[in-house]
Amino acid sequence: MTPTHSSDDRRDSTVRFEYDPATIRFGSGCVAELETELEILGLERALLVCGSTVGSAPDVIDPVTEGLGDRLAHIFDETTPKKRLQTALEGRDRLEDHDADVLVSLGGGSSLDVAKAISVLAATDLGPAAAGRELAETGTLPIPDDGLIPIVAIPTTLAGADLSMAGGLTASPDSGPVDEEISGGLSAPGLMPAAAVYDPELVATTPDSILAGSAMNGFDKGIEAIYAADATPVTDATARHGLEKLEDGLRAFGDGDRDIDTFETILEGIVLVQYGISRSSGSVLSIVHAFGHGLTHTYDVQQGAAHAVVVPYVLEYLFEQEGVDTREGMLANALGVDNAADHGAAVVEAVTEIRDGLDLPSKLRDVDGPGPDEFTAVAEYVLADRLMANVPPGLDPSVEDIEGILEEAW
C-alpha cells in the first residue's frame, strides 16, 4: 500500500511523548513462559485473578496455571463484568492470605480492572467502609506513589485495555459498601501492567460473540487515536499499522476464518492500536468512547455493542463538520480506501462493513439501552465525559449535536 500525503497527515503542534508500557510477550503458546517472565521481574507468588467462567474452562486456565508453575499461589475466580469494589476487597484478602506479590489477570478488561483495584487496596489501609466512602465522594480511590502490587495482564478478549494505566470500578448496595449504585475509575502510572502476555491460542477459546463485541471496542481505539486532539506521531504510526492489521483480520474473522493466523493478525492489531494511548499526560480516546460511557453508564448495554452502533454515525457527524481536523485521509489510508474520491464516506463505509461482518447490532433500538425520551440525559452525560477533551481540533459539540447522533443511531 502506498501512503498518501494529504494535508491532514501532520498537525501544527509540538509534542511531548512520555510512555512506560508493559513488557510485551506475544505469540502462540507464549503463556508457557509465564514463570520465566515472573522470574525476570523478580516476582515469586502470583494471585491469578479471573472470572468463574474462565476459571472453570480447562482450555483457558490450564495453560496459564501450567505456565506459572510453582509461582502460582492461588486462583481468585470471582470477578464479574460489574467490576465491583466488594470483589476487589475480597481479592485483597486472598492476596494477603496467600502472601502473593503479583497479580496475574486473565480474561477480559473487567478482571484487569479488578486486579488494579486490588493492587491499590493492598497498598493502602482502607477498610470496606472507607473505600466505599472514597469511591462515592471522589469517584476514585487514593493511589499511593509506591507499594502497588505489580500486575501481569493476560487478555482473552480484544478490547485493547491491557497497555493502560486506567481502570473502572463500581459499587452497589447489594454488594456493599455503599448506599447507592456508583461508578468511578482508577488511573496512575503505577497501574500500568508490568507485563502483558498476548497468546492467540487463548484468544481463540473465547466465544465469537464476545470476541466480536470486544474487537469493535479495540478497533475504535485505533480510529480515535488518529483524530484525537492528543494524537502524536508515535500513536499515528502504531494506530495506522494496527488498523491495517485489524482491517485484514476482522474481515477474515467476519468471513468465518478461525485459524490461528487470523487470531494472530487481529491480536497484533489490538496491541498496536492501544500502544501509547494511555499516558500520564492524557489519553487519545475520544468521542466514540465517550458515547460508550454514556450508553453503558446506567443501561445494560455491552461496551462493544454500544461502540458498534454509534461509530458510523459519530464518524459521519465528524466528517460533516467544517473546519474540524478529522484526518480522514490518514484513516482512509489505514483502512485501504485512500483511492476513494470522498475519504470520509469511504471510511464510514469500511467501518460499517467491518461492523456488519462481525454480526454486531447497528441500531440502538436493537440493544438494551436508552429510548428516545432519555437521549437528552445521555447526551449531557456524553458531553460531560472527560474524553470529550480529546475531540478533534476545531470541534465544539452541543447537547443537541449529541442528541442528533443518538437519534440517527436509533
Phi, psi and omega in degrees: 000130180271122181295146172268162180231057180286166185296342182268010179285343183220140178250147181275083178202156173275156186227136167238118185245108177241121186210128179236082187280171173294153164297135183251125168250134187218138172136157181299127178081008185290346176294344176296343183262013183299317181298321178296318180297318178295323177298316178300321181280354180074031183248141191248321190228118187256131166265115181275119185252122182201177175271168184293327179295311178297318183295339180254010180256103184303325182288348176257308188286324185296313179300328181285314180295324176294321179293326178286331178058226184288352180273359175280117181267321184191153175252122175251098188250055186237013179284156178222165177301343180286341178055055188284141173301320180300321177298317179295322177296319177294322178296322176299320178299316180294322178301314181287321180301324186254011174052044181278148179240008177208144176254126177248109181268133182231124178129220181271187183296334181293322178293322177294319179297319178295320178300320178296320178294321176300316180301315180295314182296324180291337181266004180232174177257017184293126170275176182303314182295316181293321179295317178296320180294318179298315181295320180293320186274328186243347183078008180205185173241149176296129184247113181290159180286336179219171179090359179291140178283127180295154184235139169244123184260133175234094182283144172243004175237185191237025184287340178073043180251018192269325179265058188224146176261009183243161177198160179259161181205140178227166174209151179214158182301328183288342177243000179068171353253056182229168183266345180211164179295126179223157176223152181202198182205168178232142178202124177191148179305327181292349179268358171296129179305146175290329178209149174231129187244115185250106182244109181302331181293326176287317179300324182294344179277346184282137180304145184305319184297323179288317179298318183298312180296316180293325179297324179294323176298313179294319179301317180294334175298319178295319178298313184291328180298334181284313188261354183298153181299329182267018178299148179229165175301328179292310180290332172303313185293312183290320181293319182296313180291324177297320177294324176300314178298315182293322178301315178293309186292319182287327174295319178296318178299317179296333178275000175103001179287128181230025178280164183298327179300322178295314179295324179294319178297314179298316183293324174301315179299318181296319177299315185292317185291338180264356183290118177087001183276342181244104184225162181297336179277353179140183183239155174258013170288150191218221194294322180297318179290329174296319174299318178302318178296316181296322183280339181255357185300310181234015182234153182273052177260128176293141186305315180296323178293320178299315178297317182300318183292312193272336192301318179296323182287323176296316180297317177302315179300313182299314185289342179276348187278127178289137175075014180255131184274086182265352175054043182296335177296317178292320177297318179297320178298315181296326183265006174074024181237028184285353175277353180290148179293323181246099184300317181300311180297323180292323177295313178302316181296318180295316179296318179296318179299317179295315178302312182292326178295335178273002178059043179260158182295150182243354182225144178298329181294346182264001178238165184275070184231202184287152171264172183305328181290349180254002186295326180297315179296318178296316181299319179295321178293317179300313184295331180275351183297141184299334182287346176292347173293344183257015179297158182305143179306133180098349182271133178223075186289151177251170174302321180296323177298313181295318176301320180299320176296317179297321179294320176297323182284343182294000000 
